């Protein structure tokens, strides 16, 4: 898209066959960067659709396009329908001409007006037909608004009525993309049902409805609950829109939970009241002498200059300011998704407002404790009696954790106790705790007292003791980690104050963690490595052994075995036998660069940046041959713990795609016909054809559910084809 003399080229329409499709281009857990394909351009998400009131255009839509680069906006078809002048113009020349806006236009249906004013005169089919007639890109059906004060039975009928209307609206919409809002008030069960059932209908986008009164009262915990109940039950290939949500303070948390589109009139409404939006809350122009954030619109004015302006001038200027701040926070979130730090941003922002903190703490503590069964429609009657949540919606924390990419590059910045409940750390721990197995029966030696890289500090010592019957662990601020994985992120790269590494081991905690590693009733010998003077002597005395020869190969083998088990899900006995006669090429800094088998075939290369491991074609063939499982069928997903030692997940692709994949091309969504239940984004996978023959090695970009639903975008990034 080009800017010239202050104007910007009109958007290029998407390909006809892609219209309505949504693809993911980058992800960070459930947060995603996406592209929504529409007739008036491909919209990059997450993004904000500013609300345009067709009667009062505080900032001209054309300016939004030309100056602010806004790719999509939302207006209200009911307002246009009600006003003859607007209606006639829209019918005659289309909504894009009416607004003088070339980008994607979404319209709402009048549901919100029915919530505010009691009723609307327009019919269910009529409003969809009208939106179609005026040429909108994404129309909205007339859903039934669910208020937070409504009783269970009332909300239930609204959800069911919305479902019925959904079917009718889809039949009317033809080729116009359609929003299918998710209702359900404060009842998670009903939100889950609404999400599941609406996903079965052919909608293109799912807004989360009925949340405006919740946000107005700053009930952010309720908002988080609603979001989890909806998102974890929605088809993942449909973008999710937050109806009426435009306060930048909420973006990071909602994006981390998978929100793609936001709309809001907040930028104007707040401006009218002299209020400024910031990522940490709202400030009043009446109270400030300095701008909270400097933005292009106000560079020539101080707050006191603005206070002196007339009402209209002030509203326009503050609307621009609010829009700029909002767009800035949205960009920040998008970059955080690219950087893998969106959760960290949400965590930081949660400290800005007590209600947001409450929501975040609920999110990181409560859902993880709930062991819930998937909900079925018939079970709803039980909840009807009490009107209370029965806790039968899916295990939502798992839904957040299962989408996390691990291991990842870059440091893990310490954020206090919140660090321990980051979902990607949970995922990394789940992998290590379920797949790592002890190989020694003796005592545990626990090194503590210093930060990574530990190999520089005690690598030499470890070479002398690693072949003895001791299990070696290192204490880190996020838990203990086996020596073989000492360079694995996040444990190896935690950025925080130095005192984090000073603390002495808490033995109860350590025993607890060892239990989780499957190590029971063993003596723990702590070794403080903060001071390396006389360390060898001290350790030999402590262990009661004589100084021994070094055994560097044993150390290297144990590292590769541990990595194969944890990162490629290889059975420990198989990993050991594969590494028995292995030889190693080392880097100048003494790290393993390549691993060869006894015949000199290159099998694996550790990834130095995050402590991962890459398979070569030979290595992949070996792991492929070791498989004892059947070829996967379908796209179910289950816990990692149920599939330990079954090898890297297999992704089965359509035979049409097979030759391309074998040639090293990426696997595209739509060509995957099945995958293993333990497939997770970021994991090393083997791509096979329908007979199970190896085609390529890659990194999955998706969960099984995503493979099942997406039809556009990269499904597996292929590292190497296997000719
Ligand atoms: N705008 C704000 N909330 C809603 C909602 O629940 N439904 C619709 N259609 N529009 C909205």
XYZ file of C-alpha atoms and ligand atoms in Angstrom:
734
model
C 0.000 0.000 0.000
C 1.494 3.336 -1.026
C 1.089 6.848 0.337
C 1.569 9.780 -2.032
C 0.911 13.449 -1.309
C -1.037 12.510 1.779
C -3.335 10.032 0.045
C -3.120 6.319 -0.039
C -3.822 3.886 -2.865
C -7.131 2.089 -2.797
C -6.950 -1.467 -1.472
C -6.488 -4.441 -3.742
C -9.347 -6.886 -3.580
C -8.499 -10.368 -2.351
C -8.638 -13.275 -4.782
C -12.240 -14.260 -5.381
C -11.663 -17.800 -4.075
C -10.127 -16.441 -0.857
C -12.984 -14.112 0.052
C -13.987 -14.667 3.659
C -10.935 -16.736 4.502
C -8.752 -16.050 7.489
C -5.137 -17.135 7.766
C -2.557 -16.934 10.527
C 0.856 -15.545 9.682
C 2.436 -15.575 13.136
C 1.358 -16.718 16.558
C 2.227 -16.488 20.187
C 0.090 -19.062 21.946
C -3.526 -18.222 21.208
C -2.553 -14.719 20.087
C -2.234 -14.520 16.376
C -1.360 -12.217 13.535
C -3.782 -12.877 10.759
C -5.073 -11.780 7.383
C -8.765 -11.546 6.671
C -9.481 -11.689 2.946
C -12.210 -9.322 1.778
C -13.340 -7.637 -1.402
C -12.024 -4.305 -0.133
C -8.591 -5.499 0.808
C -6.833 -7.994 3.013
C -7.127 -6.807 6.587
C -4.176 -7.407 8.895
C -5.229 -8.485 12.356
C -5.374 -7.862 15.276
C -6.770 -4.469 14.454
C -9.244 -1.856 15.586
C -12.266 -1.003 13.477
C -13.175 2.549 14.480
C -16.917 3.082 14.755
C -18.267 5.624 12.307
C -21.588 7.196 13.066
C -22.848 7.981 9.552
C -24.641 11.048 10.918
C -21.743 12.535 12.890
C -18.353 11.921 11.325
C -15.955 13.331 13.891
C -12.957 12.049 11.967
C -13.652 11.577 8.271
C -13.408 7.932 7.125
C -11.238 9.106 4.222
C -8.788 10.578 6.706
C -8.800 7.287 8.589
C -7.735 5.565 5.397
C -5.313 8.175 4.061
C -3.720 9.436 7.217
C -4.016 6.632 9.730
C -3.759 3.636 7.389
C -6.894 2.110 8.893
C -7.810 -0.907 6.780
C -11.309 -1.522 8.133
C -14.074 0.284 9.935
C -17.509 -0.450 11.284
C -20.719 1.478 10.953
C -24.320 0.729 11.757
C -26.613 -0.516 9.020
C -29.669 0.053 11.204
C -28.843 3.746 11.548
C -28.445 3.979 7.769
C -31.676 2.031 7.225
C -33.594 4.339 9.576
C -32.533 7.583 7.879
C -34.021 7.941 4.413
C -31.302 10.202 3.111
C -28.530 7.837 4.150
C -30.535 4.818 3.058
C -31.215 6.135 -0.453
C -27.610 7.150 -0.957
C -26.337 3.793 0.351
C -28.720 1.798 -1.852
C -27.831 3.909 -4.865
C -24.056 4.138 -4.543
C -23.124 1.659 -1.853
C -21.850 2.057 1.673
C -18.242 2.723 0.597
C -19.351 5.758 -1.379
C -21.673 6.914 1.400
C -18.773 6.933 3.838
C -16.135 7.913 1.306
C -13.981 5.039 2.454
C -12.234 2.516 0.184
C -11.273 -0.149 2.751
C -13.196 -2.994 4.346
C -16.564 -1.962 5.815
C -18.269 -4.004 8.482
C -21.777 -3.101 9.574
C -23.711 -3.896 12.713
C -27.368 -4.808 12.658
C -29.340 -2.858 15.243
C -29.001 -5.341 18.103
C -27.171 -2.816 20.226
C -29.939 -0.253 19.594
C -32.459 -2.841 20.748
C -30.455 -3.198 23.969
C -30.295 0.579 24.470
C -33.802 1.579 23.315
C -35.812 -1.593 23.907
C -36.683 -2.677 20.395
C -35.931 -2.224 16.720
C -38.407 -2.216 13.849
C -36.287 -4.096 11.390
C -36.682 -7.811 10.579
C -34.025 -10.529 10.798
C -33.848 -11.173 7.064
C -34.555 -7.572 6.148
C -31.457 -6.183 7.881
C -29.151 -8.806 6.374
C -30.653 -8.197 2.928
C -30.172 -4.459 3.416
C -26.499 -4.864 4.326
C -26.086 -7.026 1.248
C -27.813 -4.421 -0.921
C -25.544 -1.613 0.226
C -22.439 -3.679 -0.520
C -20.887 -4.105 2.908
C -17.947 -6.459 3.254
C -18.972 -8.029 6.544
C -22.609 -7.878 7.648
C -23.993 -8.714 11.077
C -27.088 -10.754 11.816
C -29.698 -9.443 14.223
C -28.628 -11.365 17.315
C -30.413 -11.165 20.666
C -28.462 -9.116 23.180
C -27.783 -10.830 26.512
C -27.413 -8.513 29.484
C -25.363 -9.450 32.562
C -28.409 -9.074 34.823
C -30.493 -11.608 32.885
C -31.550 -14.929 34.424
C -30.223 -18.179 33.055
C -33.514 -19.042 31.350
C -33.691 -15.645 29.650
C -30.127 -15.900 28.420
C -30.714 -19.436 27.265
C -33.673 -18.382 25.109
C -31.648 -15.480 23.703
C -28.841 -17.874 22.756
C -31.281 -20.296 21.121
C -33.125 -17.505 19.324
C -29.809 -16.148 18.026
C -28.963 -19.625 16.735
C -32.281 -19.891 14.891
C -31.862 -16.426 13.458
C -28.311 -17.356 12.478
C -29.505 -20.044 10.114
C -32.021 -17.702 8.490
C -29.438 -14.926 8.194
C -26.919 -17.198 6.504
C -29.518 -18.224 3.940
C -30.203 -14.536 3.228
C -26.607 -13.339 3.154
C -25.545 -15.063 -0.072
C -21.927 -14.218 -0.724
C -21.669 -11.386 1.810
C -19.431 -12.285 4.732
C -21.432 -12.574 7.922
C -20.813 -11.973 11.626
C -22.293 -14.598 13.949
C -22.239 -13.056 17.449
C -21.744 -15.225 20.511
C -24.163 -14.441 23.310
C -24.598 -16.064 26.725
C -24.481 -13.268 29.312
C -22.410 -14.217 32.325
C -23.046 -17.945 31.983
C -19.954 -19.748 30.790
C -21.985 -22.840 29.908
C -24.212 -20.815 27.635
C -21.256 -18.963 26.118
C -19.665 -22.348 25.383
C -22.849 -23.686 23.807
C -23.367 -20.550 21.789
C -19.761 -20.749 20.537
C -19.967 -24.435 19.662
C -23.298 -24.210 17.901
C -22.583 -20.952 16.049
C -19.294 -22.485 14.838
C -21.333 -25.149 13.052
C -23.023 -22.501 10.910
C -21.308 -20.890 7.949
C -20.339 -17.572 9.528
C -17.106 -15.811 8.631
C -16.445 -13.895 11.834
C -17.606 -14.389 15.414
C -18.068 -11.270 17.496
C -18.372 -11.671 21.246
C -21.642 -9.928 22.038
C -23.248 -8.617 25.196
C -19.985 -7.383 26.716
C -20.494 -3.604 26.581
C -22.269 -3.345 29.968
C -19.605 -5.601 31.468
C -16.804 -3.377 30.207
C -18.647 -0.213 31.238
C -18.710 -1.515 34.805
C -15.079 -2.587 34.490
C -15.939 -6.191 35.311
C -12.843 -7.431 33.568
C -12.777 -10.755 35.382
C -16.165 -11.522 33.888
C -14.851 -10.436 30.527
C -11.902 -12.843 30.819
C -14.235 -15.687 31.795
C -16.495 -14.971 28.843
C -13.576 -14.777 26.483
C -12.168 -18.108 27.597
C -15.526 -19.867 27.467
C -16.200 -18.509 23.967
C -12.785 -18.761 22.387
C -11.992 -22.266 23.555
C -15.201 -23.494 21.977
C -15.147 -21.554 18.727
C -13.857 -22.818 15.397
C -10.266 -21.510 15.432
C -10.268 -20.570 11.745
C -12.767 -17.748 12.264
C -11.574 -14.373 13.452
C -13.031 -13.211 16.745
C -14.288 -9.677 17.117
C -14.785 -7.904 20.444
C -18.008 -5.915 20.056
C -17.693 -2.452 21.565
C -14.232 -2.992 22.985
C -11.861 -0.153 22.223
C -10.068 0.706 25.426
C -6.384 0.071 24.694
C -5.860 -1.134 28.259
C -7.747 -4.326 27.380
C -5.974 -5.176 24.139
C -3.003 -7.200 25.427
C -5.046 -9.558 27.614
C -7.737 -10.113 24.995
C -5.244 -10.559 22.167
C -3.325 -13.064 24.307
C -6.598 -14.971 24.559
C -7.118 -14.912 20.787
C -9.080 -11.737 19.958
C -8.528 -10.614 16.364
C -10.787 -7.606 15.775
C -11.916 -4.803 18.044
C -14.407 -2.058 17.450
C -15.165 0.961 19.417
C -16.535 4.423 19.493
C -14.523 5.011 22.677
C -12.073 7.288 20.895
C -14.909 9.785 20.185
C -17.124 9.132 23.203
C -14.265 9.668 25.638
C -13.072 12.725 23.676
C -16.511 14.324 24.018
C -16.143 14.020 27.806
C -12.608 15.411 27.725
C -11.095 12.029 28.567
C -7.895 10.575 27.190
C -7.373 6.887 26.528
C -4.032 5.418 27.531
C -2.814 1.817 27.788
C -2.938 2.191 31.567
C -6.387 3.719 31.925
C -8.192 6.983 31.340
C -7.055 10.505 32.189
C -9.028 13.744 32.205
C -7.847 16.716 30.189
C -9.113 18.894 33.059
C -6.554 17.342 35.437
C -3.336 17.356 33.466
C -0.561 19.775 32.607
C 1.432 17.285 30.517
C 0.325 14.804 27.879
C 0.480 11.189 29.070
C 1.848 10.215 25.638
C 2.986 12.564 22.902
C 1.093 11.977 19.698
C 1.211 13.672 16.279
C -2.201 15.324 16.675
C -1.234 17.335 19.757
C 2.417 18.161 19.172
C 1.605 21.866 18.781
C -0.725 22.103 21.750
C -0.452 21.755 25.480
C -3.374 20.358 27.504
C -4.164 23.896 28.622
C -4.304 25.076 24.974
C -6.809 22.326 24.292
C -8.902 23.231 27.321
C -9.338 26.705 25.836
C -10.680 25.384 22.527
C -14.365 25.333 21.675
C -16.247 22.059 22.242
C -16.162 20.868 18.639
C -12.509 21.634 18.053
C -11.630 19.962 21.329
C -13.637 16.840 20.509
C -12.017 16.466 17.108
C -8.520 16.930 18.457
C -8.987 14.587 21.408
C -10.685 12.000 19.166
C -7.593 12.022 16.985
C -5.384 11.791 20.025
C -7.387 8.847 21.381
C -7.330 7.132 18.026
C -3.566 7.561 17.737
C -2.961 6.165 21.231
C -5.272 3.241 20.491
C -3.543 2.455 17.220
C -0.186 2.656 18.918
C -1.138 0.107 21.565
C -2.500 -2.149 18.847
C 0.840 -1.958 16.999
C 2.638 -2.704 20.232
C 0.499 -5.805 20.700
C 1.125 -6.983 17.151
C 4.859 -6.618 17.628
C 4.605 -8.481 20.927
C 2.905 -11.380 19.129
C 5.795 -11.441 16.656
C 8.303 -11.321 19.505
C 6.560 -13.971 21.577
C 5.950 -11.528 24.415
C 2.209 -10.870 24.307
C 1.562 -12.686 27.578
C 4.302 -10.684 29.220
C 2.676 -7.477 27.949
C -0.721 -8.578 29.271
C 0.925 -9.407 32.578
C 2.500 -5.941 32.769
C -0.688 -4.161 31.807
C -2.596 -6.126 34.441
C -0.796 -4.058 37.061
C -2.290 -0.867 35.664
C -5.803 -1.344 36.964
C -7.158 -3.344 39.913
C -9.982 -4.856 37.873
C -7.579 -5.910 35.172
C -5.282 -7.415 37.772
C -8.193 -9.332 39.223
C -9.011 -10.674 35.758
C -5.424 -11.666 35.115
C -5.048 -13.412 38.455
C -8.264 -15.305 37.870
C -6.952 -16.347 34.496
C -3.626 -17.590 35.764
C -4.905 -19.403 38.809
C -8.496 -20.524 38.544
C -9.063 -22.223 35.214
C -6.002 -24.394 35.713
C -7.593 -25.958 38.738
C -10.835 -26.814 37.023
C -11.106 -30.314 35.693
C -14.011 -30.022 33.398
C -15.824 -32.195 30.960
C -16.713 -31.050 27.477
C -20.218 -29.711 27.516
C -23.038 -31.217 25.532
C -26.201 -29.419 24.634
C -28.538 -31.815 26.490
C -26.776 -31.276 29.785
C -27.850 -27.698 29.923
C -31.075 -28.412 31.834
C -29.191 -29.252 35.031
C -27.767 -25.734 35.203
C -31.172 -24.247 34.516
C -32.383 -25.087 37.985
C -29.882 -23.014 39.865
C -28.903 -20.483 37.247
C -25.347 -21.057 38.415
C -22.310 -22.015 36.469
C -21.751 -25.739 36.798
C -18.195 -25.711 35.622
C -18.726 -28.088 32.775
C -17.023 -26.114 30.098
C -13.758 -27.361 28.726
C -10.482 -27.230 30.539
C -9.684 -23.793 29.324
C -6.250 -23.315 30.770
C -5.122 -26.350 28.765
C -6.528 -24.690 25.692
C -4.248 -21.724 26.331
C -1.228 -23.859 27.172
C -1.549 -26.305 24.277
C -1.086 -23.581 21.720
C 2.239 -22.346 23.106
C 5.421 -22.514 21.090
C 8.359 -23.966 23.017
C 11.290 -23.812 23.171
C 11.613 -20.258 21.943
C 14.511 -17.905 21.418
C 15.174 -14.813 23.496
C 15.196 -14.274 27.196
C 12.434 -14.860 29.688
C 12.085 -11.628 31.569
C 11.340 -12.104 35.222
C 8.030 -10.645 36.380
C 7.781 -11.947 39.932
C 5.476 -14.851 40.739
C 3.469 -14.187 37.584
C 6.410 -15.636 35.668
C 5.582 -19.097 36.949
C 2.082 -19.023 35.537
C 2.924 -17.935 32.006
C 1.309 -20.459 29.695
C 4.429 -21.018 27.593
C 6.403 -21.807 30.742
C 3.674 -24.221 31.730
C 3.955 -25.833 28.290
C 7.745 -26.104 28.503
C 7.372 -27.736 31.924
C 4.717 -30.141 30.741
C 7.016 -31.332 27.985
C 9.994 -31.786 30.218
C 8.115 -33.338 33.132
C 6.232 -35.830 30.997
C 9.030 -36.803 28.620
C 12.224 -36.678 30.626
C 13.151 -39.854 32.504
C 15.790 -40.425 35.123
C 18.590 -42.770 34.089
C 20.344 -42.970 37.410
C 19.297 -44.591 40.651
C 21.643 -42.721 42.994
C 21.426 -39.436 44.855
C 20.483 -36.163 43.250
C 23.171 -33.490 43.015
C 21.540 -30.090 42.880
C 23.719 -27.237 41.648
C 22.556 -23.816 42.737
C 23.747 -20.295 43.321
C 24.406 -18.928 39.855
C 22.830 -18.113 36.545
C 23.367 -19.670 33.097
C 25.398 -20.535 31.107
C 26.175 -23.266 33.606
C 28.372 -25.216 31.219
C 30.957 -22.408 31.384
C 31.014 -22.575 35.146
C 30.779 -26.276 35.907
C 30.966 -28.066 32.540
C 34.388 -29.413 33.455
C 33.188 -30.703 36.805
C 30.185 -32.371 35.218
C 32.455 -34.226 32.791
C 34.132 -35.792 35.795
C 30.999 -36.902 37.600
C 28.348 -37.392 34.921
C 29.124 -41.061 34.406
C 28.743 -41.839 38.123
C 25.393 -42.834 39.565
C 24.205 -39.320 40.398
C 21.296 -37.490 38.818
C 22.440 -33.931 38.167
C 20.021 -31.007 38.390
C 20.344 -27.238 38.335
C 18.199 -24.879 40.358
C 16.706 -22.018 38.335
C 14.192 -19.315 39.314
C 11.436 -21.241 37.509
C 12.260 -24.672 38.856
C 14.920 -27.351 38.731
C 16.113 -28.691 35.395
C 18.151 -31.809 34.532
C 21.750 -31.142 33.554
C 21.238 -32.624 30.075
C 18.900 -29.725 29.317
C 21.022 -26.979 30.836
C 20.950 -24.879 27.661
C 17.219 -25.271 27.048
C 14.987 -22.189 27.151
C 13.250 -20.843 29.188
C 15.390 -22.231 32.065
C 18.665 -21.222 30.419
C 17.779 -17.641 29.648
C 15.998 -15.887 32.479
C 16.547 -12.164 32.751
C 16.081 -10.852 36.223
C 17.793 -9.477 39.312
C 20.845 -11.397 40.495
C 19.270 -12.327 43.832
C 17.000 -14.694 41.921
C 19.890 -17.122 41.714
C 21.158 -16.583 45.237
C 18.449 -18.384 47.131
C 19.304 -21.672 48.817
C 17.252 -24.699 47.756
C 13.956 -25.154 49.535
C 14.033 -28.898 50.087
C 10.294 -29.437 50.283
C 9.886 -27.641 47.009
C 12.764 -29.539 45.432
C 11.375 -32.909 46.570
C 8.039 -31.923 45.151
C 9.588 -31.038 41.818
C 11.640 -34.233 41.780
C 8.434 -36.209 42.302
C 7.035 -34.526 39.233
C 10.126 -35.675 37.349
C 9.376 -39.202 38.570
C 12.239 -39.221 41.101
C 11.113 -40.457 44.494
C 12.813 -40.790 47.858
C 16.308 -39.824 46.851
C 18.802 -37.893 48.839
C 19.436 -34.390 47.519
C 23.007 -33.095 47.735
C 23.061 -29.322 47.252
C 26.182 -27.859 45.678
C 26.620 -24.097 45.791
C 28.386 -23.055 42.601
C 28.322 -19.300 43.183
C 31.974 -19.569 44.092
C 33.958 -21.922 41.867
C 37.141 -21.766 43.888
C 38.097 -25.273 45.008
C 34.799 -26.415 43.610
C 36.088 -29.735 42.314
C 37.729 -30.544 45.611
C 34.616 -29.565 47.547
C 32.365 -31.677 45.361
C 34.625 -34.724 45.453
C 34.717 -34.479 49.230
C 30.979 -34.002 49.430
C 30.319 -37.021 47.267
C 33.068 -39.036 48.919
C 34.798 -39.886 45.672
C 38.304 -39.641 44.284
C 39.047 -37.231 41.448
C 38.339 -39.086 38.237
C 39.061 -38.838 34.589
C 36.821 -36.682 32.478
C 34.188 -38.298 30.349
C 33.155 -35.617 27.854
C 31.412 -38.029 25.495
C 29.162 -39.309 28.216
C 28.136 -35.744 28.981
C 27.422 -35.043 25.323
C 25.479 -38.268 24.853
C 23.314 -37.580 27.863
C 22.506 -34.120 26.526
C 21.429 -35.454 23.153
C 19.412 -38.278 24.715
C 17.563 -35.803 26.936
C 16.847 -33.507 24.000
C 15.602 -36.308 21.794
C 13.266 -37.451 24.561
C 11.930 -34.029 25.519
C 11.870 -32.248 22.182
C 11.272 -35.102 19.725
C 9.277 -37.345 22.061
C 11.661 -40.273 21.445
C 11.507 -43.245 23.823
C 14.452 -43.071 26.178
C 15.791 -46.566 25.363
C 15.694 -45.718 21.666
C 17.395 -42.379 22.168
C 20.132 -44.127 24.157
C 20.730 -46.755 21.511
C 20.797 -44.120 18.780
C 23.456 -42.187 20.647
C 25.531 -45.181 21.761
C 28.210 -44.902 19.097
C 27.553 -41.284 18.222
C 30.376 -38.920 17.453
C 30.245 -35.168 17.805
C 31.477 -32.071 16.030
C 31.970 -29.269 18.498
C 31.773 -25.515 18.103
C 34.660 -23.263 19.081
C 32.853 -22.498 22.321
C 32.686 -26.164 23.215
C 29.049 -26.839 22.383
C 27.829 -29.754 20.301
C 27.308 -28.646 16.752
C 26.512 -31.891 14.924
C 25.833 -35.467 15.950
C 26.871 -38.382 13.695
C 26.091 -42.083 13.951
C 28.740 -44.840 13.790
C 28.592 -44.836 9.978
C 29.346 -41.144 9.916
C 25.821 -40.089 8.961
C 24.793 -36.690 10.267
C 21.659 -37.196 12.418
C 21.004 -34.132 14.543
C 22.187 -30.619 15.223
C 21.422 -28.905 18.507
C 19.992 -25.438 18.009
C 22.236 -23.199 19.995
C 19.882 -20.222 20.296
C 17.209 -21.877 22.446
C 18.654 -25.278 23.233
C 16.408 -27.126 20.764
C 17.435 -29.852 18.351
C 17.085 -30.097 14.563
C 16.761 -33.374 12.715
C 18.616 -33.981 9.489
C 17.035 -36.146 6.794
C 19.003 -39.137 8.130
C 17.879 -38.415 11.679
C 14.274 -38.055 10.580
C 14.443 -41.355 8.691
C 15.725 -43.098 11.828
C 12.895 -41.698 13.941
C 10.394 -42.491 11.210
C 11.528 -46.130 11.147
C 11.231 -46.412 14.921
C 7.527 -45.625 14.927
C 5.210 -48.262 16.352
C 2.007 -46.285 16.108
C -0.559 -46.531 13.343
C -0.915 -43.758 10.773
C -2.991 -41.039 12.440
C -6.621 -40.631 11.481
C -8.512 -37.383 11.929
C -7.583 -34.450 14.089
C -8.184 -35.246 17.724
C -5.966 -33.833 20.388
C -5.047 -35.232 23.767
C -2.627 -34.676 26.598
C 1.115 -35.029 25.940
C 1.426 -37.386 28.882
C -0.670 -39.990 27.030
C 1.812 -40.159 24.168
C 5.242 -40.203 25.734
C 7.887 -41.970 23.639
C 5.753 -42.256 20.521
C 8.174 -40.123 18.511
C 7.685 -36.819 16.722
C 4.085 -36.268 15.647
C 3.173 -37.262 12.112
C 1.272 -34.947 9.822
C -0.420 -36.760 6.949
C -0.836 -34.759 3.769
C -2.993 -35.175 0.746
C -1.262 -37.107 -2.058
C -1.650 -34.088 -4.370
C 0.559 -32.024 -2.060
C 3.085 -34.819 -1.444
C 5.499 -34.127 -4.350
C 5.748 -30.431 -3.403
C 6.346 -31.169 0.245
C 8.981 -33.760 -0.618
C 10.627 -31.019 -2.602
C 10.863 -28.875 0.526
C 7.792 -26.652 0.083
C 5.694 -25.740 3.110
C 2.526 -27.707 3.858
C -0.469 -25.444 3.336
C -3.726 -25.658 5.264
C -6.327 -27.588 3.346
C -3.828 -30.304 2.402
C -3.471 -31.911 5.813
C -5.681 -34.966 6.149
C -4.726 -36.126 9.634
C -2.278 -35.554 12.451
C -1.177 -37.166 15.680
C -2.970 -36.240 18.874
C 0.203 -34.809 20.390
C 0.845 -32.319 17.577
C 1.502 -28.871 19.010
C 2.570 -25.580 17.407
C 6.335 -25.228 17.287
C 7.002 -28.978 17.644
C 9.241 -30.851 15.239
C 6.988 -33.040 13.090
C 7.422 -35.622 10.362
C 5.292 -35.016 7.287
C 4.129 -38.244 5.634
C 1.874 -39.240 2.745
C -1.310 -41.255 3.116
C 0.715 -44.500 3.180
C 2.924 -43.169 5.946
C 6.011 -42.618 3.788
C 8.277 -39.832 4.986
C 8.089 -36.656 2.903
C 9.657 -33.920 5.008
C 10.754 -32.634 8.394
C 9.062 -29.505 9.632
C 7.727 -27.438 12.480
C 4.026 -27.524 13.069
C 2.357 -24.130 13.043
C -0.921 -25.419 14.406
C -2.891 -27.473 16.858
C -4.879 -30.479 15.582
C -8.087 -28.434 15.728
C -6.508 -25.765 13.569
C -5.371 -28.330 10.997
C -8.970 -29.508 10.878
C -10.485 -26.096 10.210
C -8.092 -23.737 8.408
C -8.067 -23.665 4.632
C -5.508 -20.936 4.089
C -1.993 -20.260 5.331
C 0.992 -22.351 6.315
C 0.189 -25.482 8.296
C 3.720 -26.869 8.632
C 6.903 -24.936 7.951
C 9.029 -27.477 6.146
C 12.683 -27.453 7.106
C 13.808 -30.024 4.619
C 12.161 -32.361 2.141
C 13.143 -36.039 2.358
C 13.818 -37.135 -1.206
N -22.568 -4.038 19.732
C -22.192 -4.140 21.014
N -22.631 -5.312 21.545
C -23.292 -5.945 20.566
C -23.967 -7.209 20.506
O -24.040 -7.966 21.467
N -24.524 -7.530 19.292
C -24.442 -6.719 18.212
N -24.978 -7.117 17.068
N -23.820 -5.533 18.273
C -23.265 -5.152 19.417
